[in-house]
XYZ file of C-alpha atoms in Angstrom:
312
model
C 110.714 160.356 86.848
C 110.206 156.512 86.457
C 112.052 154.253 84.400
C 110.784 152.075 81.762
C 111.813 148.587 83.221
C 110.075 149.829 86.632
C 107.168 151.030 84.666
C 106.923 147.834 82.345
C 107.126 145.835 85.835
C 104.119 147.744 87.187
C 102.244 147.739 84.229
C 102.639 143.741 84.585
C 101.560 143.431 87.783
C 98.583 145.567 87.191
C 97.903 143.628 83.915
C 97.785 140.229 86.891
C 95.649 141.605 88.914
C 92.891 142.888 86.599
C 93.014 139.625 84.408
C 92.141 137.758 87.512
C 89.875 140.179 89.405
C 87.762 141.641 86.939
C 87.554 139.656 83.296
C 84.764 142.291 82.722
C 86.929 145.477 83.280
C 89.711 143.680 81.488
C 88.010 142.313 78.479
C 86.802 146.487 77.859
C 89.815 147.760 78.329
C 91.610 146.346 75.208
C 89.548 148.501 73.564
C 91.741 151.548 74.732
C 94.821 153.205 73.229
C 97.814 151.469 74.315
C 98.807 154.891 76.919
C 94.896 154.437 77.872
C 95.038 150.949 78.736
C 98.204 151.209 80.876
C 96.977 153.630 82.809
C 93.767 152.332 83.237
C 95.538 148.707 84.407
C 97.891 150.721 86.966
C 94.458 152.555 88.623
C 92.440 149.095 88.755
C 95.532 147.815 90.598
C 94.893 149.991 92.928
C 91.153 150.038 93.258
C 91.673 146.086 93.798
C 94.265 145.889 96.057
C 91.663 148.477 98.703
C 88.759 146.732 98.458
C 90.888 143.240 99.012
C 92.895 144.929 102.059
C 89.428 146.341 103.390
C 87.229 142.671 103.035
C 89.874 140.224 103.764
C 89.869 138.877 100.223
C 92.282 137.662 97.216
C 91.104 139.668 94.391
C 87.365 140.327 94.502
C 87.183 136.546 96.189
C 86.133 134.596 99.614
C 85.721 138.227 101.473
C 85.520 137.520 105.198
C 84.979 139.205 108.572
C 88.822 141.025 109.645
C 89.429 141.513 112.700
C 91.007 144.946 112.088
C 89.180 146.885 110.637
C 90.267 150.121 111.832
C 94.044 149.877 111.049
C 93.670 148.164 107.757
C 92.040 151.347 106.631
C 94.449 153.688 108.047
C 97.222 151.923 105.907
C 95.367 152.495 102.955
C 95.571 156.334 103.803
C 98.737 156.416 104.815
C 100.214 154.592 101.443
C 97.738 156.144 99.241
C 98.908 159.591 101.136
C 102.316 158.562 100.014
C 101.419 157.287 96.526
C 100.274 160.849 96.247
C 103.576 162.754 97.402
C 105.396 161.072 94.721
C 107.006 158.391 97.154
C 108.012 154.936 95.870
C 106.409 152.531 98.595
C 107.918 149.404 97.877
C 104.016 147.901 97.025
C 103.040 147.691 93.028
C 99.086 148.854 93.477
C 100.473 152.205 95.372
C 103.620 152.379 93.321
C 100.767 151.863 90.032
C 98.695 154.785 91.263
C 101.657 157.171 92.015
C 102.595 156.598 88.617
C 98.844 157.264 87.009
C 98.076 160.112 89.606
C 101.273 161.678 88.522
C 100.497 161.023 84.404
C 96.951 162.084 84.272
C 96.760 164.962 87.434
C 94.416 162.809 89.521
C 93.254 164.844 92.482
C 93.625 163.401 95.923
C 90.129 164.434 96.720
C 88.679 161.875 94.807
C 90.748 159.088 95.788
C 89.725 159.934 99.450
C 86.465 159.934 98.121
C 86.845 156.183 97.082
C 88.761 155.378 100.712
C 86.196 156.812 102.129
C 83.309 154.079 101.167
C 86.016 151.537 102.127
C 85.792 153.116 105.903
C 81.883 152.793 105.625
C 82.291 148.864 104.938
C 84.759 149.006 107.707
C 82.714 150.253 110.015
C 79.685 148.176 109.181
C 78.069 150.985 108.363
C 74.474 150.094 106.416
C 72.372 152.841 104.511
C 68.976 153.788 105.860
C 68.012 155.982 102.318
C 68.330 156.052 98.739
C 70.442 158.970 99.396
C 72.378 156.789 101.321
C 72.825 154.451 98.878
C 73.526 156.657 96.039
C 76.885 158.353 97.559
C 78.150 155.163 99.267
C 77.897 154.295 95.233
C 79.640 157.562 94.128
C 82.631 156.624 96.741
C 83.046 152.716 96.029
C 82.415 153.109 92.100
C 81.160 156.439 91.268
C 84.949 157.745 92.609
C 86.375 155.419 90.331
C 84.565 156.929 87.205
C 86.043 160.317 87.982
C 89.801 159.032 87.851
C 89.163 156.786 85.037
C 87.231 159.970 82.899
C 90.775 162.260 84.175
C 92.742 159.204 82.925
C 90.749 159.729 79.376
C 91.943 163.348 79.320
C 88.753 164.625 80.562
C 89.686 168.159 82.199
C 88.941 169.399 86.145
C 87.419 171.555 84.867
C 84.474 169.412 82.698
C 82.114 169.054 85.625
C 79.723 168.003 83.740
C 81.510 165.377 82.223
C 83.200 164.259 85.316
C 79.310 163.876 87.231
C 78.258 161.413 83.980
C 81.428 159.372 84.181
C 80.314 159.130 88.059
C 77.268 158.250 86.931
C 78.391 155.019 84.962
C 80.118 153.868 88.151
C 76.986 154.339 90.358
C 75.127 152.503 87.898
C 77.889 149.649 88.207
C 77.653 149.720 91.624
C 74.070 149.313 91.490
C 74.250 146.165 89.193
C 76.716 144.775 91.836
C 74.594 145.487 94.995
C 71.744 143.425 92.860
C 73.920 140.386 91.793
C 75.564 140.373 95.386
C 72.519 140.792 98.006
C 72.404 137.259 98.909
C 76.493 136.835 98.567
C 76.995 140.203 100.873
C 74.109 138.785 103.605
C 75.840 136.195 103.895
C 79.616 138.100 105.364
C 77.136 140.189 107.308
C 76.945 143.119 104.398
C 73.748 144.906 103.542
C 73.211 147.730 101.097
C 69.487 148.010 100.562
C 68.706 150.997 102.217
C 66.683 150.647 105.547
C 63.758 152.460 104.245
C 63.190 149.899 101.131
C 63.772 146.859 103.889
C 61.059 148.009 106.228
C 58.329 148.499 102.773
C 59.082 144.758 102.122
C 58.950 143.731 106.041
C 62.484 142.769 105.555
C 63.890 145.619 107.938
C 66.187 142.562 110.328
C 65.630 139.988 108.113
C 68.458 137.425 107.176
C 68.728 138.440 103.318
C 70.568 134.934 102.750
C 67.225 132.961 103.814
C 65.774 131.562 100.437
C 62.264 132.268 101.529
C 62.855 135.810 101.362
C 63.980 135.501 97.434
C 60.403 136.770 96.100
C 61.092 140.464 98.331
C 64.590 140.329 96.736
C 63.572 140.292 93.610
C 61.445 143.019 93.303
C 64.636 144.754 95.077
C 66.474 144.211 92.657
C 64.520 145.226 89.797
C 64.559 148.727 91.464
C 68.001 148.405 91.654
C 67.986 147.524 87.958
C 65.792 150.475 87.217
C 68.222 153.230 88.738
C 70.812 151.586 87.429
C 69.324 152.299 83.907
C 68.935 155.719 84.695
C 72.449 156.370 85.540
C 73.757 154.600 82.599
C 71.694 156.669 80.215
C 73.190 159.688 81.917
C 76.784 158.004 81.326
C 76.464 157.716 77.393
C 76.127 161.433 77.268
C 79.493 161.582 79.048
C 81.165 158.993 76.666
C 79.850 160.756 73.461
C 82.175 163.740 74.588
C 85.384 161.181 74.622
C 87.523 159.800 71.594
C 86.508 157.011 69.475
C 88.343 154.511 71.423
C 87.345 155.693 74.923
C 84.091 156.378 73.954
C 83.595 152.369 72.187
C 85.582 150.813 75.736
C 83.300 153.065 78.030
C 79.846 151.865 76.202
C 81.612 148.200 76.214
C 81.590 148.794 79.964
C 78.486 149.876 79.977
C 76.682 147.483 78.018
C 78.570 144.185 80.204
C 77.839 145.365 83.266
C 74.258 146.452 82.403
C 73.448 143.164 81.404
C 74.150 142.081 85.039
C 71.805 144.517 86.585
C 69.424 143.254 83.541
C 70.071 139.617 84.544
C 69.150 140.320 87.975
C 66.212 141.793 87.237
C 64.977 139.350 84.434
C 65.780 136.008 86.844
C 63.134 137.275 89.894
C 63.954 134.636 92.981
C 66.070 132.529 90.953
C 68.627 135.759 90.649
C 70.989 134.489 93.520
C 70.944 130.231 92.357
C 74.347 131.287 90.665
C 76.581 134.054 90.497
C 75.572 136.011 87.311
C 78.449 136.589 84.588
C 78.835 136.935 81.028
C 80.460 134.269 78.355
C 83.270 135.957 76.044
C 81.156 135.300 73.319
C 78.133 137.362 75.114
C 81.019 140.220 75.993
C 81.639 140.077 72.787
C 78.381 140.236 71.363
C 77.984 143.704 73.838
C 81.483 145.047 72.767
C 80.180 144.710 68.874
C 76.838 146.634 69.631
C 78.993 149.471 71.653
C 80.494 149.845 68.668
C 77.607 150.826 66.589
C 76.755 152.956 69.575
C 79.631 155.360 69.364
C 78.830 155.798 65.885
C 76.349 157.852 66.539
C 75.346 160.773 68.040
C 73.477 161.003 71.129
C 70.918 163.818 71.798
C 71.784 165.517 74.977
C 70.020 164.983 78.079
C 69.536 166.906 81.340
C 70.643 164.781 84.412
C 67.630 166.022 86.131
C 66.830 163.826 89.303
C 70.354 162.235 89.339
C 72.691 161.892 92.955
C 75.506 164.568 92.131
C 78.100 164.458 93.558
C 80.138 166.654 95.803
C 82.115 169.069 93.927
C 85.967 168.766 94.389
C 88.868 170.662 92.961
């Protein structure tokens, strides 16, 4: 069991590293239960701290070309591995997710699902199909639904359930990918899948060059599109979840929709400057969630959708 002063000192350190990585993410989660919120600080601490160990950055910033690829990856196993058996490791974003794996019966599975996209950046790897696409999405953000919707209370069992709240991180992912093509060129990162490159005569193209911002943008809006698609899938998910889960999850929702919106809207001028949100605009989003999970939501099939590999 874990004390309360080494709990309260994780839960502070997790609370630091989400206020200054993700202001988005943050600014939702007040909207949680206090237990909710906790827990869903001590998982982000741990999402953060992999994708900074795997890019070479300081949380979500300046991401760089490492010259180790291979055994920065492998550490992330082995302490996540450890985080798992219950072992304190001496490092607050593994210490943070032994405590939340342990409190809300995360499954290792899907936090080797999330490692696993990690490995993919590692290796340079770039997708060649929307397939491709879609479950490098499901690891780096998709993953990250699932242990968020068991860190809601939503059962193993729910599969339904657990493919929508997958579905809300694809969609983020997707509203990312759009926001970031020019950003990710730039460190040598591409995530438009070969296949849409080469219908655009863009297939070896340097993404960063400005004269190539017209193909972008019609990029994007695809990547806009499917986001939309995914999202609608998601609110079916976060009409099953309590009042307070269900408001933070559409607050999600609606932010970082309006970034794959933004994208979309601004054509070639979409990469000028890095799209974000004011607090009042986050909180103009957080107010219309709010009406949202007031009402009902007729059910939808997720016909069409990526699903994701089933998992114990």
């Amino acid at each position: 069991m874990i004390g309360q002063e080494e709990r309260a000192r994780l839960v502070q350190g997790a609370l630091e590293s989400i206020s200054a990585g993700s202001k988005s993410f943050r600014f939702a989660s007040q909207l949680f239960d206090l237990p909710t919120r906790e827990r869903s600080w001590l998982l982000y601490s741990w999402c953060r701290a992999c994708d900074d160990i795997t890019d070479g950055q300081t949380l979500g910033h300046d991401a760089e070309r490492v010259a180790d690829p291979a055994a920065r990856i492998a550490f992330l196993k082995d302490r996540t591995a450890a985080a798992f058996a219950g072992e304190d490791t001496g490092l607050v974003p593994f210490d943070a997710l032994r405590v939340v794996a342990a409190d809300c019966a995360i499954p290792p599975a899907i936090a080797a699902d999330h490692l696993a996209g990690f490995e993919r950046d590692a290796a340079g790897w770039r997708p060649t199909t929307t397939e491709d696409l879609l479950s490098y999405c499901y690891q780096v953000a998709g993953a990250v639904g699932v242990m968020m919707a068991h860190v809601m209370g939503v059962p193993a069992s729910d599969e339904d359930t657990l493919h929508r709240a997958a579905d809300l991180g694809i969609a983020f992912q997707l509203a990312n990918i759009a926001r970031d093509i020019v950003e990710d060129a730039r460190v040598g990162r591409v995530y438009l899948p070969t296949e849409w490159l080469e219908a655009e005569g863009l297939a070896g193209a340097d993404l960063a060059d400005p004269k190539h911002r017209r193909a972008l943008a019609r990029l994007a809006h695809r990547l806009s599109d499917m986001a939309d698609d995914y999202r609608r899938s998601a609110r079916i998910g976060a009409a099953r979840l309590p009042f307070r889960s269900r408001w933070a999850v559409l607050s999600a929702s609606g932010i970082y929709g309006e970034i794959a919106t933004r994208a979309a809207a601004l054509g070639p001028h979409a990469w000028d400057n890095r799209i974000s949100t004011s607090k009042a605009e986050k909180a103009a989003l957080v107010a219309e969630a709010f009406r949202e999970a007031l009402w009902p939501v007729r059910p939808v099939p997720r016909s069409g959708l990526w699903t994701r590999p089933s998992r114990p």
